[in-house]
mmCIF file of C-alpha atoms in Angstrom:
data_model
loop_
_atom_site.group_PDB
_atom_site.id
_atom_site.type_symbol
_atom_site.label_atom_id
_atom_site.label_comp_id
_atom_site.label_asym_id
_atom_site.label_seq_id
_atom_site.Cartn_x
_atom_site.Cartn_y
_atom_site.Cartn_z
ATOM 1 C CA UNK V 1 17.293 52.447 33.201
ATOM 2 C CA UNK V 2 14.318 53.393 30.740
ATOM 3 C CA UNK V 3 15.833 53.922 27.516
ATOM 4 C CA UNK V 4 14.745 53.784 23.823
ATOM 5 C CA UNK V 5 17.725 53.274 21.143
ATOM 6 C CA UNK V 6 17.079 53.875 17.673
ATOM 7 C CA UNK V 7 18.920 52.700 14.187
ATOM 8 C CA UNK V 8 21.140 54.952 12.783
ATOM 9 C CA UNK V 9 20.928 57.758 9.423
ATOM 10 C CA UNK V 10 19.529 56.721 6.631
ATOM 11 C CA UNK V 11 19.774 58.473 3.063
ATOM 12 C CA UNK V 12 17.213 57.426 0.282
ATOM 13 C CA UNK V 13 15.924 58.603 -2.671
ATOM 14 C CA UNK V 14 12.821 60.378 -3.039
ATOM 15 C CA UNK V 15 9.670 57.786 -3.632
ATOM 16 C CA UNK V 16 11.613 55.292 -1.965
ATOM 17 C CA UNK V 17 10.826 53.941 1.885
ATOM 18 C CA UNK V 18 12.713 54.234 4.780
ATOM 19 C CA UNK V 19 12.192 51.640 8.402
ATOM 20 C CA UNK V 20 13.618 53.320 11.523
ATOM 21 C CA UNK V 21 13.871 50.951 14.341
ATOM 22 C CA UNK V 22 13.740 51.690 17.837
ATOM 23 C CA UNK V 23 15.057 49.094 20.849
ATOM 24 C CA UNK V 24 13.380 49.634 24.729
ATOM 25 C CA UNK V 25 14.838 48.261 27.493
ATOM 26 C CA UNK V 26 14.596 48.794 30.763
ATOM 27 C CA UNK V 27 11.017 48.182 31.520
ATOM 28 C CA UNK V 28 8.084 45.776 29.796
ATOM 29 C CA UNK V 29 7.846 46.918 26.589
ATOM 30 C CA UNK V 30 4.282 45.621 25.708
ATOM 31 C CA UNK V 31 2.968 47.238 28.542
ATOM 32 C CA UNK V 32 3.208 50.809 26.796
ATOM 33 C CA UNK V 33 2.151 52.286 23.792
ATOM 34 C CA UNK V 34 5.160 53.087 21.604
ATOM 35 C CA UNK V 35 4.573 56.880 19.451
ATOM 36 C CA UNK V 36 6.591 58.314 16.502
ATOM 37 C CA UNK V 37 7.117 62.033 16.068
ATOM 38 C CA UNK V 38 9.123 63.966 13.648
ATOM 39 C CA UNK V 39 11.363 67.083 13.096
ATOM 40 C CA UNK V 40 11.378 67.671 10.077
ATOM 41 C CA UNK V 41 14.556 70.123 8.719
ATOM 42 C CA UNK V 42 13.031 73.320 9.854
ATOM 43 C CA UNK V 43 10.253 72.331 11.307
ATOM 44 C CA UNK V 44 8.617 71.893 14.817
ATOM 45 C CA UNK V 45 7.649 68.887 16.401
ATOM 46 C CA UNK V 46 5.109 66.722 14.699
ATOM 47 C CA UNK V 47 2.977 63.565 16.394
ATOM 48 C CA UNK V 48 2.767 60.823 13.135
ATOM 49 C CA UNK V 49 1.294 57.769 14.930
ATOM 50 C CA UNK V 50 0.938 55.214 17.934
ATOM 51 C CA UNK V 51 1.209 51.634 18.074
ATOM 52 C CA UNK V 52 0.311 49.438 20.960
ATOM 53 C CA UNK V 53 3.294 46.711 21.115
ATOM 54 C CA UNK V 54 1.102 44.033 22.984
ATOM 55 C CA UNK V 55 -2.214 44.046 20.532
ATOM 56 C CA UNK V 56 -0.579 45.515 17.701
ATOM 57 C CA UNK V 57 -3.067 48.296 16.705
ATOM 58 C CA UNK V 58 -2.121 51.259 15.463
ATOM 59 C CA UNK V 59 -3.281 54.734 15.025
ATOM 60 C CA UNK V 60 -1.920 57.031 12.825
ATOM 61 C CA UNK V 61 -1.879 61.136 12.155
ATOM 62 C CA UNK V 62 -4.010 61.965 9.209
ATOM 63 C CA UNK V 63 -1.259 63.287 7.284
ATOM 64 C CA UNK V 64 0.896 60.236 7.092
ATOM 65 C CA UNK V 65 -2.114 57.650 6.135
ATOM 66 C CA UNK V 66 -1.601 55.631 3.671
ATOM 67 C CA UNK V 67 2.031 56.216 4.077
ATOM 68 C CA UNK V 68 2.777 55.020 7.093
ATOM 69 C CA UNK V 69 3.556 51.753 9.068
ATOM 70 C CA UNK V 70 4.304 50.720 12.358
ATOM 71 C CA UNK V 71 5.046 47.322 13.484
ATOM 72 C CA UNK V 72 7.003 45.578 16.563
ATOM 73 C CA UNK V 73 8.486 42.944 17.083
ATOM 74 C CA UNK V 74 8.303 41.616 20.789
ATOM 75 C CA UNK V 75 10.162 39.021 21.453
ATOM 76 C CA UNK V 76 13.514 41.441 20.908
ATOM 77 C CA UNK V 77 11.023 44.820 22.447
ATOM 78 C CA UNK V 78 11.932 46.125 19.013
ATOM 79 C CA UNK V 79 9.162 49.092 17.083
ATOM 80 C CA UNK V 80 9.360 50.100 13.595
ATOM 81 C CA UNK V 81 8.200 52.886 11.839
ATOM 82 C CA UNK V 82 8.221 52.493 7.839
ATOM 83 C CA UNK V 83 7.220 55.392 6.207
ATOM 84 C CA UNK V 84 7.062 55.469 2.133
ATOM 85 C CA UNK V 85 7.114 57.566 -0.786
ATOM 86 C CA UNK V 86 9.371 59.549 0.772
ATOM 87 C CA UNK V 87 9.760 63.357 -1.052
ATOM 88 C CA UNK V 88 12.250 65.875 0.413
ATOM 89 C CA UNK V 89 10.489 67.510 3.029
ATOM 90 C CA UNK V 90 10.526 64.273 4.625
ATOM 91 C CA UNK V 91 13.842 64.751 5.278
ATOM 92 C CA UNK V 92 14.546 65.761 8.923
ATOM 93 C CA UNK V 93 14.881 63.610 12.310
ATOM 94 C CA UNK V 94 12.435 60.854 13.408
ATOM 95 C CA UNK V 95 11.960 59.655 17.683
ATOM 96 C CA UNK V 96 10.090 56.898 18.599
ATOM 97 C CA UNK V 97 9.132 57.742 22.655
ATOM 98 C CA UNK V 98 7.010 55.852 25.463
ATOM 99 C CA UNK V 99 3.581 56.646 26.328
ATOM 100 C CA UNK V 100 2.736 57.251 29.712
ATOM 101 C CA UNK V 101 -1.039 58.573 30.728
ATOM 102 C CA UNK V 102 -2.490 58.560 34.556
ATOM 103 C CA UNK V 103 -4.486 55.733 34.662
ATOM 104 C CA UNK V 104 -7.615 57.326 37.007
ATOM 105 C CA UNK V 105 -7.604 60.412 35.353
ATOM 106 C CA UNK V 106 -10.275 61.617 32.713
ATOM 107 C CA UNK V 107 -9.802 62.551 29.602
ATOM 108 C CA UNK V 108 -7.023 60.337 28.903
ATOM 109 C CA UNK V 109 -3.454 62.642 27.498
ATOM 110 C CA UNK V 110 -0.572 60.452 26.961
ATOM 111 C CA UNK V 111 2.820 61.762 27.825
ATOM 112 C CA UNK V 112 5.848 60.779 26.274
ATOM 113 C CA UNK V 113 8.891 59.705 28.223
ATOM 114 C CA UNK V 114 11.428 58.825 27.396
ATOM 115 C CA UNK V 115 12.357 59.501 23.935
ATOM 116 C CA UNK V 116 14.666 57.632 21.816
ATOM 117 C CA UNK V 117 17.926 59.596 20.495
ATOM 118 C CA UNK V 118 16.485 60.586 17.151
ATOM 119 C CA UNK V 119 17.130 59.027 13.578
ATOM 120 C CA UNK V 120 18.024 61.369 10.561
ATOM 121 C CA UNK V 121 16.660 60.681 8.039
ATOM 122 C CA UNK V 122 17.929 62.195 4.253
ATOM 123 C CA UNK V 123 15.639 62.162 1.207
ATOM 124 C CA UNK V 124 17.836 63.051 -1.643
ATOM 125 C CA UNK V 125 18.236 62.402 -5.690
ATOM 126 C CA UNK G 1 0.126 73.173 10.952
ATOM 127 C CA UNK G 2 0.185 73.347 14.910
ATOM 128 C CA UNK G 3 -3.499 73.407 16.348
ATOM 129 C CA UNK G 4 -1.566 74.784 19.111
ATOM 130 C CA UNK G 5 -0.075 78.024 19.355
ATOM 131 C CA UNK G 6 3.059 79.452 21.131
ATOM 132 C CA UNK G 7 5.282 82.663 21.014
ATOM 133 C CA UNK G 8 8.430 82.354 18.670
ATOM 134 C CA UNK G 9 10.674 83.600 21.427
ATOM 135 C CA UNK G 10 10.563 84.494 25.152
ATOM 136 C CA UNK G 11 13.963 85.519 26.604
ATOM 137 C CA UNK G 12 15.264 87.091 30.122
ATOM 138 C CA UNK G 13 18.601 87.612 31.774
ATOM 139 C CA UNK G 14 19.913 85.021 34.421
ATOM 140 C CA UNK G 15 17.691 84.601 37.609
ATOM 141 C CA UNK G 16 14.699 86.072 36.064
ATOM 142 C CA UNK G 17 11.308 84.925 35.850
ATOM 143 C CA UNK G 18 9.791 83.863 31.880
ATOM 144 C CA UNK G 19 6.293 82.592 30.889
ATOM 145 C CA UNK G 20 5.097 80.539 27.904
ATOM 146 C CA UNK G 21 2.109 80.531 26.636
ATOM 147 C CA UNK G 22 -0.219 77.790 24.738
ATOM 148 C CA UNK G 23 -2.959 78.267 23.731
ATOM 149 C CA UNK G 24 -5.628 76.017 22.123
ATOM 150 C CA UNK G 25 -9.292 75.373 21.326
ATOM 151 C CA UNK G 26 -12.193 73.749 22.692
ATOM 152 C CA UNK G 27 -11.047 70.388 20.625
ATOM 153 C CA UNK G 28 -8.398 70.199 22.891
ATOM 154 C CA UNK G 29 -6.571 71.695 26.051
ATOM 155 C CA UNK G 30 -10.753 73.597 27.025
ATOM 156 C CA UNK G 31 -11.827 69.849 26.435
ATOM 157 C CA UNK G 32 -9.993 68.564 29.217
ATOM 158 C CA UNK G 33 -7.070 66.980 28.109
ATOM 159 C CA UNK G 34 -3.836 67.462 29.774
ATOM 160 C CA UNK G 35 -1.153 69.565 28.657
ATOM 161 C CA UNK G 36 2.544 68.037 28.649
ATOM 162 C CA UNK G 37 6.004 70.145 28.080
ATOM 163 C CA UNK G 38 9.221 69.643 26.891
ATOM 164 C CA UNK G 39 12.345 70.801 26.080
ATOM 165 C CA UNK G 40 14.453 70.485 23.019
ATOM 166 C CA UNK G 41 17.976 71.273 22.501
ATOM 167 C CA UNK G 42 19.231 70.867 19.086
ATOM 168 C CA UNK G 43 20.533 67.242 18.369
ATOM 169 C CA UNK G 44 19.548 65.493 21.318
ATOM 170 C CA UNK G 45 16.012 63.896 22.440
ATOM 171 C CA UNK G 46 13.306 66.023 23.876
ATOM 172 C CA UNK G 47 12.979 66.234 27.271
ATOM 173 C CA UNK G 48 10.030 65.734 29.264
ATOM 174 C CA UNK G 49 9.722 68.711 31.585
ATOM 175 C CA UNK G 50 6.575 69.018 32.933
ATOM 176 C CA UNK G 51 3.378 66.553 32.409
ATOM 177 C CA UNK G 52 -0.419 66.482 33.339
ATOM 178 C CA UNK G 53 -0.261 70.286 33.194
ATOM 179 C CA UNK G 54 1.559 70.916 36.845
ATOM 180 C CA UNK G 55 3.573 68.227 37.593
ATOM 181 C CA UNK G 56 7.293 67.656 37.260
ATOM 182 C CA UNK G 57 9.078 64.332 36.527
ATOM 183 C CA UNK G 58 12.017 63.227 38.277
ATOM 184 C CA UNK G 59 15.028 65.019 38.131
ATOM 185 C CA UNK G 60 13.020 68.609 36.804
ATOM 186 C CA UNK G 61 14.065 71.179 39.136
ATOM 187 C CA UNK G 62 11.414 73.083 41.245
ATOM 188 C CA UNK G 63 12.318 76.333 38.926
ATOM 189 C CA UNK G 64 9.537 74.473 36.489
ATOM 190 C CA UNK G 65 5.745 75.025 36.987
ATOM 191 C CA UNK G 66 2.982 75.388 34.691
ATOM 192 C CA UNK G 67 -1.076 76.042 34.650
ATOM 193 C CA UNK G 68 -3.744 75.463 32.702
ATOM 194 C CA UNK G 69 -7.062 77.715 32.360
ATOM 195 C CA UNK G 70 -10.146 77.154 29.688
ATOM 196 C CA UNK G 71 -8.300 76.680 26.430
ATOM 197 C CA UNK G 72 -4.873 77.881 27.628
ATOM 198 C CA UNK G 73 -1.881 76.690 29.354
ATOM 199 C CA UNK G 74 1.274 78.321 30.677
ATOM 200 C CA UNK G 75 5.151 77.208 31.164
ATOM 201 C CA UNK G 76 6.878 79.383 33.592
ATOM 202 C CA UNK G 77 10.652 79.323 34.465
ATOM 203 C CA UNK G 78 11.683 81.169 37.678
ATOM 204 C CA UNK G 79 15.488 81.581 38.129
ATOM 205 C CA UNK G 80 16.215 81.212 35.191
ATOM 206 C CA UNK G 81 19.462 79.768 34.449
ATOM 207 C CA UNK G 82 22.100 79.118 31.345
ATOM 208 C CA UNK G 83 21.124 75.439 31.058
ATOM 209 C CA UNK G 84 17.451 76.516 30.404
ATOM 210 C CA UNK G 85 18.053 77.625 26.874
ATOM 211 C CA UNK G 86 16.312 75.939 23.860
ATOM 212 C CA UNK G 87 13.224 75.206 22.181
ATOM 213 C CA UNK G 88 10.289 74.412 24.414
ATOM 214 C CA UNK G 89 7.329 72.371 22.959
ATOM 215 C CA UNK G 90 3.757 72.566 24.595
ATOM 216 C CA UNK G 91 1.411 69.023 23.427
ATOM 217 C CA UNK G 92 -1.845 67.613 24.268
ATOM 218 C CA UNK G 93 -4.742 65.856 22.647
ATOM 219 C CA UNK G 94 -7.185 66.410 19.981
ATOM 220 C CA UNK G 95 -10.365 64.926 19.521
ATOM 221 C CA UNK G 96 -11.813 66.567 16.181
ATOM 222 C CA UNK G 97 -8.260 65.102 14.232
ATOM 223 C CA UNK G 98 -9.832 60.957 14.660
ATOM 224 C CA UNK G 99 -7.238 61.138 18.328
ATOM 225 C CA UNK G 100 -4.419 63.273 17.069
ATOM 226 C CA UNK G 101 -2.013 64.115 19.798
ATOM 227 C CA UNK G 102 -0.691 67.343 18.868
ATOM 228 C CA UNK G 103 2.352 70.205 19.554
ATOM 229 C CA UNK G 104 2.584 72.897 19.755
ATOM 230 C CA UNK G 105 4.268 75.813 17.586
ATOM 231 C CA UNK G 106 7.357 75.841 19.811
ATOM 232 C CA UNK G 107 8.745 78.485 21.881
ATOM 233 C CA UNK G 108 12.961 79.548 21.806
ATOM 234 C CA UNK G 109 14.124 80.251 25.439
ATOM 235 C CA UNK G 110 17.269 82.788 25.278
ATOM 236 C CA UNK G 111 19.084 83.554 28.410
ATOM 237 C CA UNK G 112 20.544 87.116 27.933
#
């Protein structure tokens, strides 16, 4: 089946970075684009960034710019999101999910499905 | 900050009928962009519930529909049941934030 596994917690200090990874398998992973979104302790959900796993562009929320990377690597259908200078409210749980849009339909709305099991993510002195 | 908005909290006893709302701007669900839904239960992945405003994935019982009308768009859960509880998130796409998708505020589901 479809299915998106992540690495596991992570605790780091703040202005350090942190790299989540995030495993598909299942289907052909440079076929769809692979997002990022965030809960951060609190906190609704919150979109941070795209990256297409067969071109490698990226597009990221304005908030995280400059702070934010996400990379593949596609010969193991493995994303990465690196996000740096980390501060406490930072802290919370990070899912990478696929992105699925109807392909004759106008404007184009990505969906995400599925979604990976979540990464926590700790920013603490 | 959510360019989308939902209510806190909608609740109802088993078997009843709730609504969410979501409501937008002309940036985003009034310019055409589809509205998706999920549903969140505390230390698992969100689940996709809904997507392309009306339609349900596999697996999503009939008991889910939604709508969408100018700048709005509506979850509703008929029948509700025990397993329907937790935190339902409305998301779409915004053009004015250089192609932002975006959620929305969130909405708690309580079965009395």
């Amino acid at each position: 089946q479809v299915q998106l596994v992540q690495s596991g917690a992570e605790v780091k200090k703040p202005g350090a970075s942190v790299k989540v990874s995030c495993q598909a398998s299942g289907y052909t992973f440079i076929n769809f684009d692979i997002h990022w979104v965030r809960q951060a302790t609190g906190q609704g959900l919150e979109w941070m960034g795209w990256m297409n796993p067969k071109s490698g562009n990226t597009n990221y929320a304005q908030k995280f710019q400059g702070r934010v990377t996400m990379t593949r690597t596609t010969p193991t259908d493995t994303a990465y999101m690196e996000l740096g200078s980390l501060r406490s409210d930072d802290t919370g749980v990070y899912y990478c999910a696929r992105g699925l849009y109807e392909t004759t339909h106008q404007p184009r709305s990505d969906w995400f499905d599925p979604w990976g099991q979540g990464t926590l993510v700790i920013v603490s002195s | 900050q959510s360019v989308l908005t939902q209510p806190p909290s909608v609740s109802g006893a088993p078997g009843q009928r709730v609504t969410i709302s979501c409501t937008g701007s002309s940036s985003n669900i009034g310019a055409g962009y589809d509205v998706h839904w999920y549903q969140h239960l505390r230390g698992t992945a969100p689940k996709l519930v809904l997507y392309g405003n009306n339609n349900r994935p596999s697996g999503v019982p009939d008991r889910f529909s939604g709508s969408k009308s100018g700048t709005s768009a509506s979850l509703a859960i008929t029948g509700l049941q025990a397993e329907d509880e937790g935190d339902f998130y409305c998301q779409s796409y915004d053009y004015r934030l250089s192609g932002s998708y975006v959620f929305g505020t969130g909405t708690k589901v309580t079965v009395l």
